[in-house]
């Protein structure tokens, strides 16, 4: 039986240029994303999910807004790098009473809240150790910026191709939507330890930014034979975020997505090559 308090949502907030009130410029990414994060938290609290927020250096106004939520757990962030912050969130979430599933996601993904029951179910029914939500392709194409749909679709294909080439998939598999971001994790030390490891140090890149907690644990879980399951959901990218990334700061985000894809695919190649050493 599903109970909301079986689920802990683990999120990271960092919006130094957020301000209270109406949006003044669509180019202000912190304002756009901060508003969405507050909406995400409000919706999660309403549905009685447990929430861990790892926060550092957002504006004082944003932190004041966070403090108005009485039923969330705020953890002071110790590093601006994403992986150490996620480990903080995972550790804090794993200690919450009754938590059986930890869902890590970007807090701007508001519509994900509507799919938490479906995402958590395979873990609660012991069908999975890790669940990777997969975007419904039609909504992915329609609701995301055009360049993002193209770049993430291609990056997913290349990532999965490398995993298949190196025989990481032990059984019949469906392509995982690894670049979507959200992941559900069983609150079990054997699974969580994969996310606490730092399996690789690379001179050219820094896996502590993304891969060590977003990507590599999934690769290691697949390789070790843990149960990793896909679940397709009707996720919709927020309209205001699409507007921000399509019009307000388009060139910045095109370059950012490109750099992220190159970095993560390069880091995967290094990780896979280490398996054969």
Backbone as CSV, one residue per row, in Angstrom:
resi,resn,N_x,N_y,N_z,CA_x,CA_y,CA_z,C_x,C_y,C_z
1,UNK,0.840,-1.202,0.000,0.000,0.000,0.000,0.875,1.253,0.000
2,UNK,0.503,2.221,-0.807,1.277,3.457,-0.907,0.865,4.447,0.176
3,UNK,1.861,5.019,0.827,1.633,6.114,1.765,2.586,7.250,1.398
4,UNK,2.112,8.495,1.382,2.972,9.615,0.979,4.270,9.716,1.778
5,UNK,4.207,9.387,3.077,5.423,9.543,3.878,6.457,8.444,3.633
6,UNK,6.142,7.496,2.745,7.146,6.529,2.306,8.141,7.175,1.339
7,UNK,7.797,8.344,0.821,8.596,9.004,-0.220,9.255,10.265,0.324
8,UNK,10.554,10.395,0.059,11.271,11.635,0.349,11.766,12.227,-0.963
9,UNK,11.461,13.482,-1.192,11.942,14.194,-2.369,13.210,14.944,-1.991
10,UNK,14.288,14.671,-2.714,15.589,15.276,-2.418,15.928,16.297,-3.497
11,UNK,15.980,17.571,-3.117,16.209,18.630,-4.103,17.305,19.584,-3.630
12,UNK,17.872,20.306,-4.594,18.908,21.304,-4.329,18.415,22.644,-4.848
13,UNK,18.563,23.700,-4.051,18.151,25.030,-4.496,19.343,25.981,-4.491
14,UNK,19.401,26.805,-5.538,20.483,27.795,-5.655,20.010,28.886,-6.614
15,UNK,19.434,29.935,-6.051,18.858,31.009,-6.859,19.281,32.370,-6.293
16,UNK,20.548,32.747,-6.472,21.058,33.985,-5.861,20.389,35.263,-6.358
17,UNK,19.801,35.235,-7.558,19.182,36.453,-8.106,17.652,36.421,-8.029
18,UNK,17.121,35.537,-7.203,15.664,35.475,-7.058,15.166,36.649,-6.237
19,UNK,13.985,37.124,-6.567,13.345,38.199,-5.806,11.857,37.902,-5.697
20,UNK,11.235,38.471,-4.702,9.815,38.257,-4.482,9.011,39.157,-5.412
21,UNK,7.856,38.656,-5.839,6.986,39.464,-6.690,6.916,38.939,-8.108
22,UNK,6.370,39.757,-8.994,6.176,39.349,-10.382,7.493,39.335,-11.160
23,UNK,7.542,38.457,-12.149,8.703,38.358,-13.024,8.854,39.635,-13.844
24,UNK,10.043,40.229,-13.810,10.286,41.476,-14.538,10.944,41.241,-15.891
25,UNK,11.693,40.154,-16.000,12.382,39.847,-17.257,12.449,38.341,-17.443
26,UNK,12.053,37.880,-18.624,12.075,36.450,-18.919,13.507,35.920,-18.965
27,UNK,14.491,36.819,-19.029,15.892,36.411,-19.064,16.446,36.083,-17.679
28,UNK,15.685,36.395,-16.615,16.154,36.125,-15.254,15.868,34.666,-14.892
29,UNK,16.841,33.821,-15.144,16.676,32.380,-14.927,16.448,32.041,-13.458
30,UNK,17.147,32.729,-12.561,16.966,32.451,-11.130,15.540,32.732,-10.675
31,UNK,14.953,33.812,-11.171,13.579,34.138,-10.798,12.620,33.085,-11.340
32,UNK,12.793,32.729,-12.604,11.926,31.724,-13.235,12.023,30.395,-12.491
33,UNK,13.240,29.932,-12.266,13.430,28.621,-11.638,13.080,28.640,-10.152
34,UNK,13.402,29.741,-9.489,13.061,29.839,-8.072,11.565,29.801,-7.837
35,UNK,10.811,30.494,-8.686,9.347,30.453,-8.582,8.831,29.027,-8.765
36,UNK,9.406,28.324,-9.745,8.989,26.940,-9.993,9.349,26.040,-8.810
37,UNK,10.511,26.259,-8.224,10.929,25.455,-7.075,9.970,25.629,-5.899
38,UNK,9.561,26.862,-5.652,8.614,27.115,-4.558,7.263,26.456,-4.843
39,UNK,6.875,26.470,-6.104,5.630,25.808,-6.503,5.744,24.297,-6.307
40,UNK,6.898,23.743,-6.668,7.169,22.313,-6.497,7.055,21.926,-5.021
41,UNK,7.713,22.702,-4.158,7.711,22.394,-2.726,6.302,22.500,-2.150
42,UNK,5.593,23.547,-2.529,4.223,23.735,-2.038,3.341,22.546,-2.423
43,UNK,3.489,22.090,-3.660,2.693,20.968,-4.148,3.078,19.674,-3.434
44,UNK,4.375,19.483,-3.210,4.855,18.280,-2.530,4.370,18.228,-1.084
45,UNK,4.428,19.361,-0.410,3.967,19.431,0.982,2.463,19.173,1.056
46,UNK,1.725,19.736,0.099,0.274,19.531,0.065,-0.067,18.051,-0.067
47,UNK,0.749,17.336,-0.857,0.503,15.907,-1.056,1.127,15.046,0.046
48,UNK,1.747,15.713,1.024,2.280,15.071,2.234,3.513,14.208,1.984
49,UNK,4.282,14.550,0.937,5.565,13.897,0.754,6.585,14.556,1.675
50,UNK,7.576,13.789,2.100,8.660,14.363,2.885,9.642,15.035,1.919
51,UNK,10.172,16.175,2.331,11.009,16.965,1.423,12.313,17.359,2.109
52,UNK,13.424,17.068,1.432,14.742,17.531,1.852,15.196,18.603,0.866
53,UNK,15.551,19.773,1.375,16.056,20.861,0.535,17.489,21.175,0.957
54,UNK,18.438,20.947,0.063,19.823,21.343,0.319,20.003,22.727,-0.294
55,UNK,20.230,23.705,0.548,20.187,25.104,0.127,21.476,25.847,0.507
56,UNK,21.925,26.710,-0.422,23.063,27.570,-0.130,23.090,28.747,-1.093
57,UNK,23.248,29.914,-0.554,23.525,31.126,-1.319,22.416,31.558,-2.262
58,UNK,21.211,31.056,-2.072,20.083,31.708,-2.739,19.885,33.057,-2.063
59,UNK,19.126,33.920,-2.707,18.892,35.246,-2.136,18.215,35.131,-0.771
60,UNK,18.393,36.158,0.050,17.766,36.167,1.370,16.252,36.055,1.240
61,UNK,15.702,36.708,0.208,14.253,36.647,-0.010,13.798,35.218,-0.285
62,UNK,14.582,34.487,-1.090,14.210,33.101,-1.386,14.292,32.250,-0.123
63,UNK,15.352,32.437,0.659,15.505,31.655,1.886,14.390,31.958,2.882
64,UNK,13.947,33.193,2.883,12.809,33.546,3.744,11.545,32.805,3.315
65,UNK,11.351,32.703,1.993,10.191,31.964,1.484,10.272,30.489,1.884
66,UNK,11.478,29.924,1.792,11.653,28.525,2.197,11.295,28.321,3.663
67,UNK,11.695,29.278,4.485,11.460,29.136,5.928,9.978,29.150,6.283
68,UNK,9.144,29.606,5.355,7.697,29.616,5.601,7.080,28.223,5.508
69,UNK,7.804,27.288,4.884,7.318,25.907,4.808,7.729,25.180,6.091
70,UNK,6.761,24.828,6.890,7.057,24.225,8.192,7.340,22.726,8.111
71,UNK,6.940,22.090,7.027,7.038,20.632,6.951,8.123,20.154,5.997
72,UNK,9.154,20.975,5.794,10.282,20.537,4.979,11.544,20.546,5.835
73,UNK,12.550,19.827,5.370,13.828,19.738,6.078,14.892,20.461,5.260
74,UNK,15.422,21.541,5.793,16.411,22.341,5.078,17.805,22.007,5.598
75,UNK,18.698,21.665,4.668,20.071,21.302,4.997,21.002,22.336,4.369
76,UNK,21.965,22.817,5.135,22.910,23.800,4.605,23.890,23.122,3.657
77,UNK,23.968,23.635,2.463,24.821,23.058,1.425,26.297,23.324,1.722
78,UNK,27.141,22.296,1.572,28.559,22.443,1.893,29.432,22.659,0.663
79,UNK,28.895,22.429,-0.524,29.679,22.577,-1.749,28.783,23.066,-2.875
80,UNK,29.333,23.913,-3.750,28.557,24.370,-4.899,28.490,23.309,-5.993
81,UNK,29.340,22.284,-5.904,29.265,21.192,-6.868,28.021,20.358,-6.582
82,UNK,27.428,19.843,-7.647,26.145,19.153,-7.504,26.246,17.823,-6.764
83,UNK,27.282,17.042,-7.047,27.352,15.701,-6.454,27.466,15.719,-4.929
84,UNK,28.355,16.527,-4.333,28.387,16.579,-2.865,27.057,17.031,-2.271
85,UNK,26.387,17.975,-2.945,25.086,18.451,-2.453,24.040,17.343,-2.516
86,UNK,24.058,16.547,-3.576,23.105,15.440,-3.679,23.375,14.388,-2.607
87,UNK,24.650,14.140,-2.314,24.951,13.176,-1.254,24.399,13.661,0.084
88,UNK,24.513,14.960,0.322,23.904,15.520,1.536,22.407,15.229,1.569
89,UNK,21.761,15.450,0.425,20.312,15.231,0.344,19.966,13.764,0.563
90,UNK,20.742,12.857,-0.047,20.470,11.423,0.095,20.651,10.967,1.546
91,UNK,21.719,11.439,2.182,21.967,11.041,3.576,20.851,11.526,4.490
92,UNK,20.458,12.776,4.292,19.390,13.334,5.129,18.070,12.613,4.884
93,UNK,17.768,12.342,3.618,16.506,11.674,3.275,16.467,10.251,3.814
94,UNK,17.609,9.577,3.767,17.651,8.171,4.204,17.372,8.018,5.695
95,UNK,17.559,9.093,6.449,17.362,9.046,7.905,15.959,9.459,8.338
96,UNK,15.149,9.922,7.402,13.795,10.342,7.756,12.937,9.128,8.120
97,UNK,12.056,9.260,9.082,11.223,8.118,9.492,10.306,7.640,8.378
98,UNK,10.249,6.327,8.220,9.333,5.628,7.306,9.684,5.756,5.821
99,UNK,10.748,6.466,5.479,11.081,6.652,4.062,11.588,5.347,3.445
100,UNK,10.949,4.936,2.366,11.340,3.737,1.635,11.870,4.060,0.241
101,UNK,11.495,5.234,-0.279,11.903,5.650,-1.620,12.414,7.083,-1.561
102,UNK,13.603,7.302,-2.122,14.160,8.651,-2.232,14.132,9.041,-3.701
103,UNK,13.491,10.154,-4.002,13.412,10.623,-5.386,14.226,11.901,-5.521
104,UNK,15.289,11.812,-6.299,16.140,12.968,-6.564,15.689,13.621,-7.861
105,UNK,15.497,14.916,-7.822,15.042,15.628,-9.017,15.404,17.098,-8.927
106,UNK,15.378,17.778,-10.060,15.489,19.225,-10.059,14.157,19.782,-9.567
107,UNK,14.186,20.787,-8.697,12.929,21.287,-8.118,12.064,22.074,-9.088
108,UNK,12.582,22.350,-10.289,11.754,23.051,-11.278,10.772,22.111,-11.975
109,UNK,10.952,20.814,-11.813,10.122,19.830,-12.516,8.791,19.627,-11.774
110,UNK,7.949,20.639,-11.818,6.729,20.681,-11.010,5.774,19.538,-11.349
111,UNK,5.575,19.250,-12.627,4.575,18.237,-12.997,4.995,16.828,-12.596
112,UNK,6.266,16.654,-12.219,6.721,15.340,-11.756,5.947,14.896,-10.515
113,UNK,5.522,15.863,-9.711,4.787,15.560,-8.477,3.541,14.718,-8.774
114,UNK,2.925,14.952,-9.924,1.710,14.211,-10.284,1.987,12.744,-10.590
115,UNK,3.263,12.387,-10.759,3.623,11.022,-11.147,4.401,10.269,-10.078
116,UNK,4.474,10.826,-8.887,5.274,10.207,-7.823,4.796,8.796,-7.489
117,UNK,3.496,8.592,-7.424,2.966,7.262,-7.084,3.447,6.225,-8.093
118,UNK,3.366,6.557,-9.383,3.796,5.622,-10.429,5.303,5.379,-10.378
119,UNK,6.061,6.432,-10.089,7.517,6.305,-10.038,7.950,5.447,-8.849
120,UNK,7.292,5.629,-7.723,7.681,4.914,-6.501,7.201,3.463,-6.479
121,UNK,6.135,3.172,-7.198,5.493,1.849,-7.110,6.441,0.673,-7.355
122,UNK,7.284,0.690,-8.407,8.149,-0.476,-8.631,9.092,-0.763,-7.464
123,UNK,9.505,0.273,-6.753,10.377,0.058,-5.594,9.574,-0.468,-4.411
124,UNK,8.422,0.119,-4.177,7.585,-0.309,-3.050,7.069,-1.734,-3.226
125,UNK,6.928,-2.161,-4.481,6.470,-3.530,-4.754,7.635,-4.493,-4.972
126,UNK,8.851,-4.002,-4.694,10.071,-4.816,-4.787,10.383,-5.283,-6.208
127,UNK,9.921,-4.516,-7.190,10.232,-4.827,-8.584,11.490,-4.107,-9.057
128,UNK,11.945,-3.119,-8.297,13.088,-2.324,-8.726,13.862,-1.800,-7.526
129,UNK,15.161,-1.584,-7.752,16.019,-0.915,-6.771,16.195,0.559,-7.136
130,UNK,16.208,0.812,-8.434,16.305,2.180,-8.962,15.291,2.315,-10.085
131,UNK,14.589,3.422,-10.122,13.641,3.695,-11.205,14.091,4.950,-11.945
132,UNK,14.175,4.831,-13.274,14.525,5.962,-14.127,13.272,6.381,-14.887
133,UNK,12.627,7.468,-14.514,11.467,7.933,-15.288,11.876,8.261,-16.726
134,UNK,10.976,7.964,-17.634,11.227,8.201,-19.057,10.150,9.125,-19.602
135,UNK,10.575,10.178,-20.285,9.619,11.138,-20.818,8.838,10.563,-21.992
136,UNK,7.541,10.795,-21.975,6.701,10.441,-23.114,7.155,11.299,-24.295
137,UNK,7.498,10.667,-25.408,8.188,11.375,-26.486,7.388,12.546,-27.050
138,UNK,6.090,12.374,-27.209,5.279,13.439,-27.794,5.308,14.700,-26.930
139,UNK,5.160,14.534,-25.609,5.210,15.682,-24.701,6.625,16.232,-24.592
140,UNK,7.602,15.361,-24.654,9.002,15.785,-24.656,9.243,16.731,-25.831
141,UNK,8.794,16.330,-27.007,8.985,17.142,-28.209,8.208,18.457,-28.148
142,UNK,6.992,18.403,-27.654,6.124,19.585,-27.671,6.452,20.608,-26.588
143,UNK,6.837,20.139,-25.405,6.946,21.064,-24.271,8.361,21.559,-24.000
144,UNK,9.370,20.901,-24.546,10.755,21.332,-24.332,11.208,22.284,-25.438
145,UNK,12.230,23.108,-25.194,12.846,23.870,-26.285,13.322,22.921,-27.377
146,UNK,13.211,23.345,-28.629,13.534,22.455,-29.749,14.962,21.925,-29.693
147,UNK,15.911,22.793,-29.367,17.309,22.363,-29.328,17.555,21.349,-28.208
148,UNK,16.802,21.470,-27.131,16.970,20.573,-25.990,16.441,19.181,-26.320
149,UNK,15.304,19.121,-27.011,14.766,17.831,-27.435,15.774,17.118,-28.330
150,UNK,16.330,17.849,-29.288,17.280,17.243,-30.222,18.555,16.797,-29.512
151,UNK,19.116,17.664,-28.678,20.395,17.350,-28.041,20.268,16.219,-27.026
152,UNK,19.187,16.212,-26.240,19.043,15.174,-25.220,18.636,13.839,-25.824
153,UNK,17.869,13.874,-26.911,17.534,12.629,-27.606,18.797,11.981,-28.157
154,UNK,19.640,12.794,-28.790,20.893,12.279,-29.344,21.828,11.796,-28.235
155,UNK,21.926,12.575,-27.152,22.806,12.199,-26.043,22.344,10.892,-25.399
156,UNK,21.035,10.730,-25.236,20.499,9.477,-24.692,20.861,8.291,-25.575
157,UNK,20.724,8.474,-26.885,21.040,7.399,-27.825,22.507,6.986,-27.718
158,UNK,23.391,7.977,-27.651,24.824,7.693,-27.562,25.181,7.041,-26.227
159,UNK,24.571,7.514,-25.155,24.845,6.959,-23.824,24.425,5.489,-23.770
160,UNK,23.221,5.216,-24.265,22.723,3.839,-24.274,23.538,2.949,-25.200
161,UNK,23.979,3.501,-26.311,24.794,2.740,-27.253,26.109,2.307,-26.602
162,UNK,26.715,3.222,-25.846,27.960,2.895,-25.150,27.735,1.827,-24.079
163,UNK,26.620,1.936,-23.359,26.314,0.937,-22.332,26.109,-0.448,-22.949
164,UNK,25.421,-0.476,-24.079,25.184,-1.752,-24.762,26.489,-2.319,-25.314
165,UNK,27.307,-1.446,-25.901,28.577,-1.870,-26.491,29.496,-2.502,-25.448
166,UNK,29.458,-1.969,-24.241,30.323,-2.474,-23.167,29.620,-3.508,-22.286
167,UNK,28.469,-3.986,-22.776,27.741,-5.071,-22.102,27.385,-4.742,-20.646
168,UNK,27.033,-3.486,-20.409,26.606,-3.076,-19.070,25.218,-3.627,-18.772
169,UNK,24.365,-3.664,-19.804,23.021,-4.216,-19.628,23.113,-5.733,-19.520
170,UNK,22.641,-6.281,-18.413,22.733,-7.725,-18.185,21.588,-8.482,-18.849
171,UNK,20.446,-7.832,-18.950,19.258,-8.488,-19.490,18.693,-7.660,-20.641
172,UNK,17.568,-8.114,-21.181,16.872,-7.334,-22.195,16.537,-5.966,-21.609
173,UNK,16.721,-4.932,-22.381,16.549,-3.598,-21.827,15.794,-2.696,-22.787
174,UNK,15.226,-1.654,-22.212,14.697,-0.544,-22.990,15.628,0.632,-22.771
175,UNK,15.773,1.465,-23.774,16.664,2.612,-23.653,16.262,3.475,-22.457
176,UNK,17.229,3.785,-21.599,16.934,4.608,-20.430,17.082,6.089,-20.781
177,UNK,16.202,6.889,-20.218,16.198,8.338,-20.453,17.104,8.986,-19.410
178,UNK,18.395,8.714,-19.531,19.350,9.112,-18.503,19.495,10.626,-18.398
179,UNK,19.266,11.344,-19.499,19.446,12.800,-19.490,18.219,13.554,-18.982
180,UNK,17.153,12.842,-18.647,15.977,13.485,-18.055,16.327,14.059,-16.688
181,UNK,16.983,13.248,-15.866,17.430,13.738,-14.569,16.868,13.016,-13.360
182,UNK,15.533,12.979,-13.154,14.981,12.384,-11.933,15.289,10.891,-11.800
183,UNK,15.495,10.476,-10.540,15.740,9.068,-10.254,15.117,8.708,-8.915
184,UNK,14.506,7.546,-8.849,13.974,7.036,-7.587,14.901,5.934,-7.095
185,UNK,15.228,5.986,-5.815,16.225,5.087,-5.240,15.642,4.394,-4.015
186,UNK,15.822,3.108,-3.948,15.390,2.363,-2.764,16.227,2.790,-1.562
187,UNK,15.574,3.044,-0.444,16.292,3.446,0.769,16.916,2.218,1.422
188,UNK,17.984,1.787,0.786,18.706,0.588,1.206,20.197,0.905,1.077
189,UNK,20.976,0.587,2.078,22.395,0.969,2.079,23.155,0.403,0.887
190,UNK,22.799,-0.800,0.439,23.494,-1.395,-0.706,23.297,-0.554,-1.966
191,UNK,22.118,0.035,-2.112,21.830,0.864,-3.285,22.397,2.265,-3.093
192,UNK,22.169,2.836,-1.928,22.630,4.201,-1.672,24.146,4.319,-1.734
193,UNK,24.855,3.260,-1.362,26.320,3.309,-1.405,26.846,3.570,-2.808
194,UNK,26.096,3.168,-3.816,26.498,3.451,-5.195,26.519,4.952,-5.455
195,UNK,25.626,5.672,-4.793,25.528,7.115,-4.978,26.520,7.879,-4.101
196,UNK,27.056,7.205,-3.080,28.028,7.849,-2.207,29.457,7.670,-2.702
197,UNK,29.660,6.750,-3.634,31.001,6.506,-4.164,31.442,7.640,-5.085
198,UNK,32.753,7.787,-5.196,33.341,8.678,-6.192,34.231,7.800,-7.072
199,UNK,33.635,7.107,-8.044,34.350,6.045,-8.745,35.455,6.506,-9.681
200,UNK,35.512,7.785,-9.991,36.450,8.198,-11.023,36.889,9.640,-10.826
201,UNK,38.167,9.878,-11.031,38.693,11.240,-11.065,39.313,11.451,-12.440
202,UNK,38.878,12.494,-13.121,39.316,12.750,-14.488,39.918,14.141,-14.547
203,UNK,41.126,14.241,-15.081,41.808,15.534,-15.138,41.054,16.536,-15.992
204,UNK,40.574,16.090,-17.152,39.948,17.007,-18.104,38.573,17.494,-17.654
205,UNK,37.863,16.672,-16.886,36.512,17.010,-16.449,36.407,16.819,-14.936
206,UNK,35.252,17.111,-14.403,35.025,16.932,-12.969,33.709,16.189,-12.758
207,UNK,33.761,14.863,-12.592,32.533,14.076,-12.398,31.738,14.475,-11.159
208,UNK,32.367,15.214,-10.246,31.650,15.666,-9.060,30.595,16.716,-9.396
209,UNK,30.658,17.270,-10.592,29.619,18.216,-11.000,28.303,17.493,-11.274
210,UNK,28.355,16.403,-12.022,27.119,15.719,-12.410,27.205,14.191,-12.290
211,UNK,28.175,13.598,-12.986,28.148,12.153,-13.240,28.194,11.284,-11.995
212,UNK,28.951,11.699,-10.979,29.150,10.827,-9.818,27.875,10.522,-9.043
213,UNK,26.860,11.373,-9.179,25.587,11.058,-8.504,24.401,10.975,-9.458
214,UNK,24.544,11.470,-10.681,23.427,11.425,-11.634,23.498,10.225,-12.569
215,UNK,24.712,9.849,-12.977,24.875,8.885,-14.054,25.608,7.612,-13.626
216,UNK,26.786,7.774,-13.032,27.608,6.610,-12.708,26.919,5.600,-11.789
217,UNK,26.159,6.027,-10.763,25.498,5.028,-9.912,24.548,4.121,-10.687
218,UNK,23.892,4.671,-11.708,22.990,3.866,-12.534,23.793,2.855,-13.349
219,UNK,24.920,3.305,-13.901,25.786,2.412,-14.669,26.302,1.285,-13.774
220,UNK,26.758,1.639,-12.584,27.267,0.629,-11.649,26.167,-0.335,-11.216
221,UNK,24.965,0.189,-10.997,23.838,-0.669,-10.609,23.510,-1.669,-11.710
222,UNK,23.484,-1.208,-12.955,23.226,-2.100,-14.083,24.311,-3.171,-14.179
223,UNK,25.538,-2.753,-14.022,26.666,-3.678,-14.148,26.660,-4.736,-13.047
224,UNK,26.227,-4.340,-11.855,26.207,-5.258,-10.718,24.946,-6.126,-10.674
225,UNK,24.019,-5.861,-11.606,22.822,-6.683,-11.666,21.692,-6.258,-10.752
226,UNK,21.746,-5.038,-10.227,20.608,-4.534,-9.455,19.434,-4.292,-10.402
227,UNK,18.259,-4.200,-9.824,17.050,-4.045,-10.636,16.826,-2.568,-10.967
228,UNK,17.108,-2.210,-12.214,16.908,-0.839,-12.695,15.748,-0.857,-13.676
229,UNK,14.746,-0.067,-13.402,13.512,-0.133,-14.188,13.170,1.226,-14.795
230,UNK,12.677,1.176,-16.038,12.111,2.356,-16.700,10.641,2.498,-16.342
231,UNK,10.178,3.726,-16.245,8.740,3.971,-16.127,8.421,5.238,-16.914
232,UNK,7.607,5.096,-17.938,7.268,6.260,-18.770,6.213,7.109,-18.080
233,UNK,6.430,8.422,-18.094,5.478,9.333,-17.454,5.146,10.487,-18.403
234,UNK,3.961,11.077,-18.260,3.552,12.199,-19.125,4.068,13.536,-18.594
235,UNK,5.392,13.659,-18.523,5.986,14.873,-17.955,5.899,16.041,-18.932
236,UNK,5.546,17.197,-18.398,5.477,18.424,-19.197,6.475,19.440,-18.659
237,UNK,7.321,19.924,-19.535,8.274,20.965,-19.159,7.498,22.248,-18.882
238,UNK,7.819,22.973,-17.806,7.073,24.198,-17.496,7.142,25.218,-18.637
239,UNK,6.006,25.788,-18.988,5.949,26.747,-20.097,6.867,27.936,-19.874
240,UNK,6.900,28.437,-18.640,7.716,29.611,-18.353,9.202,29.283,-18.457
241,UNK,9.573,28.042,-18.119,10.967,27.635,-18.239,11.357,27.470,-19.707
242,UNK,10.448,26.930,-20.499,10.705,26.827,-21.933,10.884,28.214,-22.537
243,UNK,10.052,29.155,-22.120,10.141,30.528,-22.625,11.477,31.156,-22.244
244,UNK,11.897,30.946,-21.013,13.183,31.461,-20.538,14.345,30.889,-21.347
245,UNK,14.294,29.588,-21.632,15.410,28.922,-22.296,15.335,29.008,-23.816
246,UNK,14.163,29.389,-24.338,14.009,29.535,-25.789,14.200,30.977,-26.244
247,UNK,13.817,31.920,-25.370,13.860,33.327,-25.754,14.734,34.174,-24.835
248,UNK,14.551,33.989,-23.534,15.256,34.843,-22.590,16.757,34.633,-22.551
249,UNK,17.195,33.371,-22.623,18.629,33.077,-22.517,18.990,31.918,-23.445
250,UNK,18.468,31.942,-24.657,18.588,30.813,-25.586,20.046,30.424,-25.867
251,UNK,20.868,31.372,-26.256,22.243,31.048,-26.632,23.020,30.438,-25.470
252,UNK,22.792,30.977,-24.283,23.461,30.445,-23.092,23.086,28.983,-22.878
253,UNK,21.798,28.670,-22.985,21.351,27.303,-22.702,21.714,26.328,-23.820
254,UNK,21.753,26.789,-25.055,22.208,25.915,-26.141,23.640,25.465,-25.866
255,UNK,24.491,26.415,-25.497,25.887,26.090,-25.206,26.008,25.233,-23.954
256,UNK,25.195,25.541,-22.946,25.229,24.772,-21.696,24.854,23.316,-21.942
257,UNK,23.772,23.081,-22.689,23.339,21.700,-22.960,24.398,20.956,-23.767
258,UNK,24.998,21.657,-24.712,26.035,21.034,-25.536,27.228,20.625,-24.664
259,UNK,27.672,21.537,-23.819,28.819,21.247,-22.954,28.522,20.104,-21.989
260,UNK,27.305,20.090,-21.439,26.931,19.017,-20.515,26.955,17.660,-21.207
261,UNK,26.411,17.605,-22.418,26.377,16.337,-23.153,27.783,15.831,-23.432
262,UNK,28.644,16.736,-23.898,30.028,16.354,-24.197,30.727,15.855,-22.941
263,UNK,30.555,16.589,-21.847,31.207,16.214,-20.594,30.732,14.856,-20.101
264,UNK,29.427,14.644,-20.086,28.891,13.410,-19.511,29.206,12.189,-20.364
265,UNK,29.179,12.354,-21.672,29.525,11.239,-22.550,31.013,10.919,-22.454
266,UNK,31.837,11.947,-22.331,33.281,11.734,-22.180,33.588,11.040,-20.864
267,UNK,32.906,11.462,-19.810,33.113,10.830,-18.504,32.673,9.372,-18.516
268,UNK,31.591,9.080,-19.220,31.147,7.689,-19.323,32.210,6.834,-20.007
269,UNK,32.818,7.355,-21.058,33.860,6.605,-21.764,35.016,6.270,-20.830
270,UNK,35.398,7.233,-19.994,36.464,6.980,-19.025,36.053,5.904,-18.024
271,UNK,34.823,5.995,-17.535,34.346,4.999,-16.573,34.333,3.610,-17.192
272,UNK,33.789,3.501,-18.397,33.703,2.199,-19.060,35.086,1.629,-19.348
273,UNK,36.025,2.490,-19.707,37.388,2.013,-19.970,38.041,1.498,-18.692
274,UNK,37.652,2.058,-17.543,38.226,1.605,-16.268,37.771,0.192,-15.911
275,UNK,36.637,-0.242,-16.450,36.141,-1.589,-16.165,37.037,-2.660,-16.771
276,UNK,37.757,-2.307,-17.834,38.573,-3.293,-18.548,40.019,-3.304,-18.068
277,UNK,40.347,-2.378,-17.144,41.733,-2.301,-16.666,42.054,-3.449,-15.711
